[in-house]
CSV table of C-alpha atoms in Angstrom, one decimal:
chain,number,residue,atom,x,y,z
A,1,MET,CA,91.1,42.2,-209.5
A,2,ASP,CA,94.7,43.6,-208.3
A,3,ALA,CA,93.3,44.3,-204.9
A,4,VAL,CA,92.1,40.3,-204.4
A,5,ILE,CA,95.4,39.3,-205.3
A,6,SER,CA,97.2,41.7,-202.5
A,7,GLY,CA,94.6,40.7,-200.3
A,8,VAL,CA,95.4,36.8,-200.9
A,9,LEU,CA,99.3,37.2,-201.0
A,10,GLY,CA,99.1,39.9,-198.0
A,11,GLU,CA,97.5,37.0,-195.9
A,12,PHE,CA,99.9,34.1,-197.4
A,13,VAL,CA,102.9,36.3,-196.0
A,14,SER,CA,101.0,36.6,-192.8
A,15,ARG,CA,100.4,33.0,-192.6
A,16,THR,CA,103.9,32.2,-193.4
A,17,ILE,CA,105.4,34.3,-190.6
A,18,SER,CA,103.1,33.4,-188.0
A,19,PHE,CA,104.5,29.5,-189.1
A,20,VAL,CA,108.1,30.1,-189.4
A,21,ALA,CA,107.8,32.1,-185.6
A,22,LYS,CA,105.9,29.3,-184.3
A,23,LYS,CA,108.3,26.9,-185.5
A,24,CYS,CA,110.9,28.8,-184.0
A,25,ARG,CA,109.4,29.1,-180.5
A,26,GLU,CA,108.9,25.7,-180.9
A,27,GLN,CA,112.9,24.9,-181.6
A,28,THR,CA,113.9,27.1,-178.6
A,29,THR,CA,115.6,25.2,-175.8
A,30,ALA,CA,114.5,24.8,-172.0
A,31,LYS,CA,116.8,27.8,-170.8
A,32,GLU,CA,115.8,30.0,-173.9
A,33,ASP,CA,112.1,29.2,-172.9
A,34,LEU,CA,112.8,30.4,-168.9
A,35,GLN,CA,114.4,33.3,-169.7
A,36,ARG,CA,111.7,34.2,-172.0
A,37,LEU,CA,109.1,33.4,-168.9
A,38,LEU,CA,110.6,35.7,-166.6
A,39,GLN,CA,110.9,38.5,-169.0
A,40,LEU,CA,106.8,38.2,-169.7
A,41,LEU,CA,106.3,37.3,-165.8
A,42,LEU,CA,108.2,40.7,-164.8
A,43,ARG,CA,105.8,42.5,-167.6
A,44,ILE,CA,102.6,40.4,-166.7
A,45,SER,CA,103.3,41.0,-162.2
A,46,THR,CA,103.5,45.1,-162.7
A,47,VAL,CA,100.0,45.2,-165.1
A,48,VAL,CA,98.6,42.8,-161.9
A,49,GLU,CA,100.0,44.9,-159.1
A,50,GLU,CA,98.8,48.2,-160.8
A,51,ALA,CA,95.0,46.5,-161.4
A,52,GLU,CA,94.6,45.8,-157.8
A,53,GLY,CA,95.2,49.0,-156.5
A,54,ARG,CA,93.0,50.4,-158.8
A,55,ARG,CA,88.7,50.8,-158.3
A,56,ILE,CA,87.7,48.9,-161.2
A,57,GLU,CA,84.1,48.5,-161.8
A,58,ASN,CA,84.2,46.8,-165.4
A,59,ARG,CA,83.0,43.7,-165.1
A,60,ALA,CA,84.8,42.2,-168.1
A,61,MET,CA,88.3,43.8,-166.8
A,62,VAL,CA,88.2,41.9,-163.3
A,63,ARG,CA,87.5,39.1,-164.9
A,64,GLN,CA,90.8,39.5,-167.6
A,65,ILE,CA,92.6,40.4,-164.0
A,66,SER,CA,91.8,37.6,-162.4
A,67,THR,CA,92.9,35.5,-165.9
A,68,MET,CA,96.1,37.3,-165.6
A,69,ARG,CA,96.6,36.8,-162.0
A,70,GLU,CA,96.1,33.1,-162.7
A,71,GLN,CA,98.8,32.6,-165.1
A,72,MET,CA,101.3,34.5,-163.4
A,73,PHE,CA,101.2,32.2,-160.6
A,74,ARG,CA,101.2,29.7,-163.0
A,75,GLY,CA,104.1,31.2,-164.6
A,76,TYR,CA,106.0,31.7,-161.6
A,77,TYR,CA,105.1,27.9,-160.3
A,78,LEU,CA,106.9,26.7,-163.5
A,79,LEU,CA,110.0,29.3,-163.5
A,80,ASP,CA,110.7,28.0,-159.5
A,81,ALA,CA,110.1,24.4,-160.0
A,82,PHE,CA,112.5,24.5,-163.4
A,83,ARG,CA,115.0,26.2,-161.1
A,84,CYS,CA,115.1,24.1,-158.1
A,85,ARG,CA,115.4,21.0,-160.1
A,86,GLU,CA,118.0,22.9,-161.8
A,87,ARG,CA,120.0,23.9,-158.9
A,88,ASN,CA,119.1,20.7,-157.0
A,89,THR,CA,121.5,18.4,-159.5
A,90,ASN,CA,124.5,19.3,-158.1
A,91,HIS,CA,123.2,19.2,-154.4
A,92,ASP,CA,122.2,15.2,-153.0
A,93,GLU,CA,121.7,15.5,-149.9
A,94,VAL,CA,119.0,18.5,-150.0
A,95,SER,CA,117.4,16.6,-152.9
A,96,HIS,CA,116.9,13.2,-150.9
A,97,MET,CA,116.4,14.9,-147.5
A,98,SER,CA,113.2,16.9,-149.4
A,99,PHE,CA,112.0,15.2,-152.3
A,100,ALA,CA,111.7,11.7,-151.0
A,101,GLN,CA,108.1,10.9,-150.3
A,102,SER,CA,106.5,14.1,-151.8
A,103,LYS,CA,103.2,13.7,-153.9
A,104,PHE,CA,103.1,17.2,-154.8
A,105,ASN,CA,106.7,17.4,-155.2
A,106,PRO,CA,107.1,20.0,-158.1
A,107,ALA,CA,110.8,19.2,-158.7
A,108,LYS,CA,110.0,15.7,-158.9
A,109,ARG,CA,106.6,16.0,-161.2
A,110,LEU,CA,109.4,17.9,-163.1
A,111,ARG,CA,112.5,15.1,-162.5
A,112,ARG,CA,112.0,13.8,-165.8
A,113,LEU,CA,112.0,17.0,-167.6
A,114,VAL,CA,115.7,17.4,-167.7
A,115,SER,CA,118.5,15.5,-167.0
A,116,ASP,CA,121.4,14.9,-164.5
A,117,THR,CA,123.2,17.9,-165.6
A,118,GLN,CA,122.1,21.5,-166.0
A,119,ILE,CA,119.4,22.7,-168.3
A,120,GLU,CA,120.6,23.9,-170.9
A,121,GLY,CA,121.9,20.9,-173.6
A,122,THR,CA,119.5,18.8,-172.0
A,123,VAL,CA,116.4,16.8,-173.3
A,124,ILE,CA,113.3,17.5,-172.3
A,125,GLY,CA,110.4,15.3,-171.4
A,126,ARG,CA,108.0,16.0,-174.3
A,127,GLU,CA,104.7,16.6,-172.1
A,128,ASN,CA,106.4,19.0,-169.6
A,129,SER,CA,108.1,20.8,-172.3
A,130,LYS,CA,105.4,21.3,-173.7
A,131,GLU,CA,103.6,22.9,-170.6
A,132,LEU,CA,106.5,25.0,-170.3
A,133,LYS,CA,106.1,26.0,-173.4
A,134,GLN,CA,102.8,26.5,-173.6
A,135,ALA,CA,102.9,29.2,-170.6
A,136,VAL,CA,105.4,31.3,-172.6
A,137,LEU,CA,103.4,31.3,-175.3
A,138,VAL,CA,99.7,32.1,-173.0
A,139,LEU,CA,101.9,34.9,-171.6
A,140,GLU,CA,102.9,35.9,-174.6
A,141,ASN,CA,99.2,36.6,-176.1
A,142,MET,CA,98.6,38.5,-172.8
A,143,VAL,CA,101.3,40.7,-172.7
A,144,ALA,CA,100.7,41.7,-177.3
A,145,ASP,CA,96.9,42.5,-176.0
A,146,MET,CA,98.0,44.4,-173.3
A,147,GLU,CA,98.4,47.8,-174.3
A,148,GLU,CA,94.5,49.0,-174.9
A,149,PHE,CA,93.6,47.3,-171.3
A,150,VAL,CA,96.1,49.6,-169.7
A,151,ILE,CA,95.4,52.0,-171.2
A,152,PHE,CA,92.0,51.4,-169.6
A,153,LEU,CA,93.2,50.3,-166.3
A,154,MET,CA,94.8,53.7,-166.1
A,155,SER,CA,91.4,55.6,-166.2
A,156,TYR,CA,90.3,54.2,-162.8
A,157,PRO,CA,90.4,55.8,-159.5
A,158,ARG,CA,93.9,54.5,-157.3
A,159,MET,CA,92.1,52.6,-153.6
A,160,TYR,CA,95.7,53.3,-152.0
A,161,ARG,CA,99.0,54.0,-153.1
A,162,GLN,CA,101.6,50.9,-152.4
A,163,PRO,CA,105.1,52.4,-151.3
A,164,TYR,CA,106.7,49.2,-149.9
A,165,GLY,CA,107.3,45.9,-151.6
A,166,ALA,CA,105.1,42.6,-152.4
A,167,TYR,CA,106.3,40.8,-149.4
A,168,LEU,CA,104.5,43.9,-146.8
A,169,TYR,CA,101.8,44.0,-149.4
A,170,LEU,CA,100.9,40.5,-148.5
A,171,HIS,CA,101.0,41.3,-144.7
A,172,LYS,CA,98.7,44.5,-145.0
A,173,TYR,CA,95.7,43.3,-147.8
A,174,MET,CA,93.5,40.4,-148.2
A,175,PHE,CA,95.3,37.8,-151.0
A,176,GLY,CA,94.0,36.2,-154.0
A,177,ARG,CA,90.2,37.4,-153.4
A,178,GLN,CA,89.9,40.6,-155.9
A,179,MET,CA,87.6,39.8,-158.0
A,180,GLU,CA,85.1,38.1,-155.3
A,181,ARG,CA,85.3,41.2,-153.2
A,182,GLU,CA,84.3,43.2,-156.5
A,183,GLN,CA,81.7,40.8,-157.0
A,184,ALA,CA,80.3,41.1,-154.1
A,185,VAL,CA,80.9,45.3,-154.1
A,186,ARG,CA,78.6,45.3,-157.0
A,187,PHE,CA,76.0,43.4,-155.8
A,188,LEU,CA,75.2,45.6,-152.7
A,189,LEU,CA,75.8,49.2,-154.6
A,190,GLN,CA,72.9,47.7,-157.7
A,191,ALA,CA,69.5,47.9,-157.2
A,192,GLU,CA,67.4,45.1,-157.0
A,193,PRO,CA,64.3,44.5,-159.3
A,194,GLY,CA,61.1,45.4,-157.7
A,195,GLY,CA,62.7,46.4,-155.1
A,196,ASN,CA,63.1,43.1,-153.1
A,197,LEU,CA,65.5,42.3,-150.4
A,198,GLY,CA,68.7,41.4,-152.1
A,199,VAL,CA,70.7,38.1,-150.1
A,200,LEU,CA,74.3,37.3,-151.4
A,201,PRO,CA,75.2,33.7,-149.8
A,202,ILE,CA,79.4,33.3,-149.8
A,203,VAL,CA,79.9,29.4,-149.2
A,204,GLY,CA,83.3,27.7,-148.5
A,205,PRO,CA,85.4,25.2,-146.3
A,206,GLY,CA,86.6,26.8,-143.2
A,207,HIS,CA,89.4,28.9,-143.1
A,208,THR,CA,89.4,29.6,-146.9
A,209,GLY,CA,88.9,33.7,-146.3
A,210,LYS,CA,84.7,34.4,-146.3
A,211,SER,CA,85.2,36.8,-143.1
A,212,THR,CA,88.0,38.1,-144.5
A,213,LEU,CA,86.3,38.4,-148.0
A,214,VAL,CA,83.2,39.8,-146.2
A,215,GLU,CA,85.3,42.3,-143.7
A,216,HIS,CA,87.2,43.8,-146.4
A,217,VAL,CA,83.7,44.6,-148.7
A,218,CYS,CA,82.4,46.0,-145.6
A,219,ILE,CA,85.2,48.8,-145.3
A,220,ASP,CA,85.2,49.7,-148.7
A,221,ASP,CA,84.2,53.5,-148.7
A,222,ARG,CA,81.8,52.8,-151.7
A,223,VAL,CA,80.1,50.2,-149.8
A,224,ARG,CA,80.2,52.7,-146.3
A,225,ASP,CA,79.0,55.6,-148.0
A,226,HIS,CA,76.0,53.3,-149.8
A,227,PHE,CA,74.6,52.2,-146.4
A,228,SER,CA,73.9,54.0,-143.5
A,229,LEU,CA,74.3,50.8,-141.0
A,230,ILE,CA,76.1,47.8,-141.2
A,231,LEU,CA,75.3,44.9,-138.6
A,232,LEU,CA,77.2,41.5,-138.0
A,233,TYR,CA,75.4,38.8,-136.6
A,234,SER,CA,77.3,35.2,-135.7
A,235,GLY,CA,75.7,32.1,-134.4
A,236,ASN,CA,74.5,28.6,-135.1
A,237,ASP,CA,71.4,28.3,-137.1
A,238,LEU,CA,69.2,31.2,-135.9
A,239,LYS,CA,66.2,29.0,-134.9
A,240,ASP,CA,66.3,30.6,-131.5
A,241,GLU,CA,66.1,34.5,-133.0
A,242,VAL,CA,62.8,36.5,-133.7
A,243,ALA,CA,62.7,39.6,-135.5
A,244,THR,CA,61.6,41.9,-132.7
A,245,ASN,CA,65.4,41.0,-130.8
A,246,PHE,CA,67.5,39.9,-133.2
A,247,ARG,CA,69.3,43.3,-133.9
A,248,ASP,CA,70.3,43.2,-129.9
A,249,HIS,CA,72.2,40.4,-130.9
A,250,CYS,CA,74.2,42.0,-133.6
A,251,VAL,CA,77.4,44.4,-133.4
A,252,ILE,CA,77.3,47.3,-135.0
A,253,LYS,CA,80.2,47.4,-137.9
A,254,HIS,CA,79.6,51.0,-139.2
A,255,GLN,CA,77.2,53.8,-138.5
A,256,ASN,CA,76.5,57.1,-140.5
A,257,ILE,CA,74.5,59.0,-138.5
A,258,ALA,CA,74.7,61.6,-140.8
A,259,SER,CA,73.5,59.9,-143.9
A,260,GLY,CA,70.4,61.0,-145.2
A,261,GLU,CA,70.0,57.6,-146.7
A,262,GLU,CA,68.3,54.5,-144.4
A,263,ARG,CA,69.5,51.4,-146.2
A,264,SER,CA,71.4,48.8,-144.0
A,265,LEU,CA,73.5,45.7,-144.6
A,266,VAL,CA,73.1,42.7,-142.2
A,267,VAL,CA,76.0,40.2,-142.3
A,268,ILE,CA,75.0,36.9,-141.0
A,269,GLU,CA,78.1,34.4,-140.0
A,270,LEU,CA,77.0,31.4,-139.7
A,271,LEU,CA,78.7,27.8,-138.0
A,272,GLY,CA,76.0,25.3,-139.8
A,273,ASP,CA,73.4,25.2,-142.1
A,274,VAL,CA,70.0,27.9,-141.3
A,275,ASP,CA,66.5,26.6,-139.6
A,276,GLU,CA,64.5,26.8,-142.8
A,277,GLY,CA,61.7,28.1,-140.9
A,278,ALA,CA,63.8,30.6,-138.5
A,279,TRP,CA,65.0,32.0,-142.0
A,280,LYS,CA,61.5,32.8,-143.5
A,281,ARG,CA,60.6,34.4,-140.1
A,282,LEU,CA,63.2,36.6,-140.4
A,283,LEU,CA,63.5,37.3,-143.9
A,284,HIS,CA,59.7,38.0,-144.1
A,285,SER,CA,60.1,40.5,-141.1
A,286,ALA,CA,63.4,42.0,-142.6
A,287,GLU,CA,61.6,43.1,-145.5
A,288,ARG,CA,59.0,44.6,-144.2
A,289,PHE,CA,61.4,47.2,-141.9
A,290,MET,CA,64.4,47.4,-143.6
A,291,ALA,CA,64.5,50.4,-145.9
A,292,HIS,CA,64.6,50.2,-149.6
A,293,GLY,CA,67.6,48.8,-151.1
A,294,SER,CA,69.0,47.1,-147.8
A,295,LYS,CA,71.1,44.1,-148.7
A,296,ILE,CA,71.9,40.7,-146.5
A,297,ILE,CA,75.3,38.6,-147.1
A,298,ILE,CA,75.2,35.0,-145.4
A,299,THR,CA,78.2,32.9,-144.9
A,300,SER,CA,78.3,29.3,-144.2
A,301,GLN,CA,80.5,26.3,-144.7
A,302,SER,CA,77.3,24.2,-146.0
A,303,GLU,CA,76.5,24.3,-149.3
A,304,LYS,CA,72.8,24.2,-149.0
A,305,MET,CA,72.8,28.3,-148.4
A,306,VAL,CA,73.4,28.7,-152.3
A,307,SER,CA,69.7,28.0,-152.5
A,308,VAL,CA,69.1,31.1,-149.7
A,309,GLY,CA,70.2,33.8,-152.3
A,310,THR,CA,68.4,36.2,-154.7
A,311,THR,CA,71.8,36.1,-156.9
A,312,GLU,CA,74.8,34.0,-158.0
A,313,ALA,CA,76.2,32.7,-154.3
A,314,LEU,CA,80.2,33.2,-154.0
A,315,MET,CA,82.0,29.8,-153.7
A,316,LEU,CA,85.4,30.3,-151.9
A,317,ASN,CA,87.5,27.3,-152.1
A,318,TRP,CA,91.8,26.6,-151.0
A,319,LEU,CA,94.0,28.2,-153.2
A,320,SER,CA,95.7,26.3,-156.7
A,321,LYS,CA,98.7,25.4,-155.5
A,322,GLU,CA,100.7,27.6,-158.1
A,323,ALA,CA,98.6,30.7,-156.1
A,324,PHE,CA,99.5,29.0,-152.7
A,325,TRP,CA,103.0,28.7,-153.8
A,326,TYR,CA,103.3,32.4,-154.7
A,327,PHE,CA,101.7,33.1,-151.4
A,328,PHE,CA,103.8,31.2,-149.1
A,329,LYS,CA,107.2,32.2,-151.1
A,330,MET,CA,106.3,35.7,-150.1
A,331,LEU,CA,105.6,35.0,-146.6
A,332,VAL,CA,109.0,32.7,-145.8
A,333,PHE,CA,111.4,35.1,-148.0
A,334,GLY,CA,109.8,38.5,-147.9
A,335,SER,CA,112.0,40.8,-149.9
A,336,THR,CA,114.7,38.3,-149.9
A,337,ASP,CA,115.2,36.9,-153.6
A,338,PRO,CA,114.6,33.0,-153.5
A,339,GLU,CA,116.6,32.8,-156.4
A,340,ASP,CA,119.7,33.9,-153.8
A,341,HIS,CA,118.6,30.5,-151.8
A,342,PRO,CA,118.1,27.6,-154.4
A,343,LYS,CA,118.2,25.1,-151.3
A,344,LEU,CA,115.8,26.9,-149.5
A,345,THR,CA,113.5,27.7,-152.5
A,346,SER,CA,113.2,24.0,-153.3
A,347,ILE,CA,112.2,22.9,-149.4
A,348,ALA,CA,110.1,25.4,-149.6
A,349,MET,CA,108.1,24.4,-152.3
A,350,GLU,CA,107.6,20.8,-150.6
A,351,LEU,CA,106.4,22.1,-147.6
A,352,ALA,CA,103.8,24.0,-149.3
A,353,GLY,CA,102.7,21.1,-150.9
A,354,GLU,CA,102.0,19.5,-147.5
A,355,MET,CA,99.7,23.0,-146.1
A,356,GLY,CA,96.0,21.7,-148.1
A,357,GLY,CA,96.3,25.5,-149.0
A,358,SER,CA,95.4,26.5,-145.5
A,359,PHE,CA,96.2,30.1,-144.9
A,360,MET,CA,96.5,29.8,-140.9
A,361,PHE,CA,99.1,26.7,-141.7
A,362,ALA,CA,101.4,29.0,-144.0
A,363,TYR,CA,101.8,31.7,-141.3
A,364,VAL,CA,102.9,29.1,-138.7
A,365,VAL,CA,105.3,27.5,-140.8
A,366,ALA,CA,106.9,30.9,-142.4
A,367,THR,CA,106.9,31.9,-138.8
A,368,LEU,CA,109.2,28.7,-137.9
A,369,LEU,CA,111.1,29.4,-141.0
A,370,ARG,CA,112.3,32.2,-141.0
A,371,ALA,CA,113.4,32.0,-136.9
A,372,ASN,CA,116.2,29.5,-138.5
A,373,LEU,CA,117.6,29.7,-142.1
A,374,SER,CA,119.6,26.5,-141.7
A,375,CYS,CA,118.9,24.2,-144.7
A,376,ARG,CA,118.7,21.2,-141.9
A,377,TYR,CA,116.0,22.5,-139.6
A,378,TRP,CA,113.9,23.4,-143.2
A,379,CYS,CA,114.7,19.6,-143.7
A,380,SER,CA,114.2,18.3,-140.2
A,381,LEU,CA,110.7,20.7,-140.5
A,382,LEU,CA,109.5,18.9,-143.9
A,383,ARG,CA,110.1,15.5,-142.3
A,384,HIS,CA,108.5,16.1,-139.1
A,385,LEU,CA,105.3,17.3,-141.1
A,386,ARG,CA,105.5,14.5,-143.3
A,387,VAL,CA,105.7,11.8,-140.5
A,388,GLN,CA,103.0,13.8,-138.7
A,389,ARG,CA,100.4,14.0,-141.3
A,390,GLN,CA,101.0,10.1,-142.5
A,391,LYS,CA,100.2,9.3,-138.4
A,392,ASN,CA,97.3,11.4,-138.1
A,393,ILE,CA,96.1,9.4,-141.0
A,394,SER,CA,96.9,6.2,-139.7
A,395,LEU,CA,94.9,7.0,-136.7
A,396,LEU,CA,92.0,9.1,-137.7
A,397,GLY,CA,91.2,8.8,-141.1
A,398,GLU,CA,91.5,10.9,-144.3
A,399,LEU,CA,89.2,13.2,-142.0
A,400,SER,CA,91.9,14.2,-140.2
A,401,LEU,CA,93.0,16.4,-142.6
A,402,GLU,CA,89.4,18.3,-142.6
A,403,GLY,CA,89.4,21.3,-140.5
A,404,GLY,CA,87.7,21.3,-136.9
A,405,ARG,CA,88.5,17.6,-136.6
A,406,PRO,CA,90.4,16.6,-134.0
A,407,ARG,CA,93.3,15.9,-134.4
A,408,TYR,CA,97.5,14.6,-132.9
A,409,ALA,CA,100.6,16.9,-132.7
A,410,TRP,CA,104.5,16.2,-132.6
A,411,SER,CA,106.9,18.5,-131.1
A,412,MET,CA,110.2,18.4,-132.9
A,413,ASP,CA,112.3,19.2,-129.9
A,414,ASN,CA,114.0,16.0,-128.9
A,415,THR,CA,116.4,17.3,-126.5
A,416,ARG,CA,116.0,16.4,-122.7
A,417,ARG,CA,114.2,19.7,-122.1
A,418,VAL,CA,110.8,17.9,-123.3
A,419,SER,CA,110.5,14.3,-122.7
A,420,LYS,CA,108.5,12.2,-124.8
A,421,ASP,CA,105.8,12.3,-122.3
A,422,LYS,CA,105.2,16.0,-123.0
A,423,SER,CA,105.7,16.3,-126.7
A,424,PHE,CA,102.1,14.7,-128.3
A,425,PHE,CA,99.2,16.7,-127.9
A,426,ARG,CA,95.4,16.1,-128.9
A,427,LEU,CA,93.8,19.1,-130.7
A,428,CYS,CA,90.4,19.8,-131.3
A,429,GLY,CA,87.8,22.5,-131.4
A,430,ASP,CA,89.5,25.2,-133.1
A,431,TYR,CA,87.5,28.3,-133.0
A,432,GLN,CA,88.2,32.0,-133.8
A,433,ARG,CA,87.8,35.0,-131.4
A,434,GLU,CA,87.0,38.8,-132.3
A,435,PRO,CA,89.7,41.6,-131.5
A,436,THR,CA,86.8,42.7,-129.5
A,437,SER,CA,86.2,39.8,-127.2
A,438,HIS,CA,87.2,40.2,-123.5
A,439,CYS,CA,88.4,36.5,-123.5
A,440,GLU,CA,92.1,36.1,-122.8
A,441,ILE,CA,94.2,35.1,-125.9
A,442,PRO,CA,96.3,32.1,-125.3
A,443,LYS,CA,99.9,33.0,-124.4
A,444,ILE,CA,101.2,29.3,-125.7
A,445,THR,CA,101.1,29.5,-129.6
A,446,ALA,CA,101.1,26.7,-132.4
A,447,VAL,CA,104.8,27.9,-133.2
A,448,ASP,CA,105.7,27.0,-129.5
A,449,LEU,CA,104.1,23.7,-129.5
A,450,ILE,CA,105.7,22.3,-132.6
A,451,SER,CA,109.1,23.9,-132.1
A,452,GLY,CA,108.9,22.9,-128.3
A,453,THR,CA,110.3,26.6,-126.8
A,454,TRP,CA,107.3,27.2,-124.2
A,455,SER,CA,108.7,27.4,-120.7
A,456,ASP,CA,105.8,26.3,-118.6
A,457,MET,CA,103.8,23.3,-119.5
A,458,PRO,CA,99.9,23.6,-117.7
A,459,ARG,CA,98.6,20.7,-116.8
A,460,GLY,CA,95.0,18.6,-118.5
A,461,LYS,CA,93.5,20.7,-121.1
A,462,PHE,CA,94.5,24.3,-122.2
A,463,GLU,CA,94.5,26.6,-125.2
A,464,ILE,CA,96.5,27.5,-127.7
A,465,LEU,CA,96.7,30.4,-130.3
A,466,SER,CA,96.8,28.9,-133.7
A,467,TRP,CA,97.4,32.2,-135.9
A,468,ARG,CA,96.6,36.0,-135.2
A,469,SER,CA,95.5,37.6,-138.4
A,470,PRO,CA,97.4,40.7,-139.3
A,471,ILE,CA,94.4,41.8,-141.8
A,472,PRO,CA,90.8,42.7,-141.0
A,473,PRO,CA,89.1,41.0,-139.2
A,474,TYR,CA,92.3,40.6,-137.1
A,475,TYR,CA,90.5,37.3,-135.8
A,476,SER,CA,92.6,35.1,-133.4
A,477,TYR,CA,92.1,31.6,-133.7
A,478,VAL,CA,92.0,29.1,-130.9
A,479,CYS,CA,92.3,25.4,-130.4
A,480,SER,CA,91.8,23.6,-127.2
A,481,CYS,CA,94.7,21.2,-126.5
A,482,GLU,CA,95.7,18.0,-124.0
A,483,LEU,CA,98.8,16.0,-123.5
A,484,VAL,CA,98.4,12.2,-124.4
A,485,PRO,CA,99.3,9.8,-121.8
A,486,GLN,CA,102.9,8.1,-122.4
A,487,GLU,CA,101.3,5.1,-122.3
A,488,VAL,CA,98.8,5.8,-125.5
A,489,HIS,CA,102.1,7.6,-127.1
A,490,GLN,CA,104.4,4.2,-127.0
A,491,GLU,CA,101.0,2.3,-128.0
A,492,ILE,CA,101.4,4.7,-131.0
A,493,GLU,CA,104.9,4.5,-132.0
């Protein structure tokens, strides 16, 4: 009986303490919540960074790391948004110039959170205050359960050492796809039931990182040790391919002659849908001629390709706005603390909302911003991109915002050196070139086009270099471009 009473009293005390602690958290000010959020983010980011540098094979731990990473992005996004709003209340010029028209605007979204005074002592909007407190609570729970996770984490070997800052890490390694990479590697290393040929579809919109993901999977030591041959095929729909000469149209990505195994991995990158008959013929032939344990990875923008897999497809999509902001912030500010530049950070958050989650666009805009750290220039670029976006929608509709669609671009340079009849362009036909391609890379870049810094304008149609990836597979993305006649320009204006 005494044991029962003791247990009841213990439970009562425990619940009472939890209730009081919860009430104390609910009564904290926004400034206190932000300070607590920063402390938690520093702890979470340390663990995430360590985890991403280790070869983790446990599926549950990979999912947990993915959840921690998402909450980390969300926390930093909220932290920066609150900070921007706090600082911008004393800078009306920046607030007016950068926050006027954006639907994405995180500071506008939080405008009703904070009055025109400093955060401390203000009345916070109930809904958004709850969002901030919820973010703190989630991270607190994660940190509380982290001790056992870290113990398991330290038992896994390192994939690489990271002696540099996060800004260099982003330029050297793939961002935001670690969980998908581990899923793909796990599929390649595991045996297929019945000895069948395994097929993994990777599906998603253009420029979301499908080729980058596959490349990082193929250069993984575990994959290269498992397969003696890795082949890459790039084409349209396979309908003109036959099994007898299919290998002749492939590029050898890796070959280990000394390996006693004959397992091979074939990566098929398709631009469109696969011809069903051609795929069945190719698969039937591959099952006869490829060694036991061989695998196929097929990438496509078409969701129809999901059905060809022998396992669940990997679906790639654009990064969340929180993750994209974290990525873009690192590109723009590098080793510099964004808190030292509150005005620029506010404008950068606005710019991030104009890019639709595009990695390519992020690199282009970051290059422009780093070249000129003037607040006025950053605001000018923000206005320019908004006007350009709205004009494309009015001319071509919402489809103009999708990758690969024809669209128009304007140069920011309004000096006499670049007249109006040389500042309006039509862009179409995005395509990628491999580093081994013998085609010449265009000298004019998208940065040159937007800033108007070219020295000699080509006539007629010409090509521009949209972006060159700094990480494997080091593709160069090229776009066809032509000047629009002055009379058409005037009609649009």
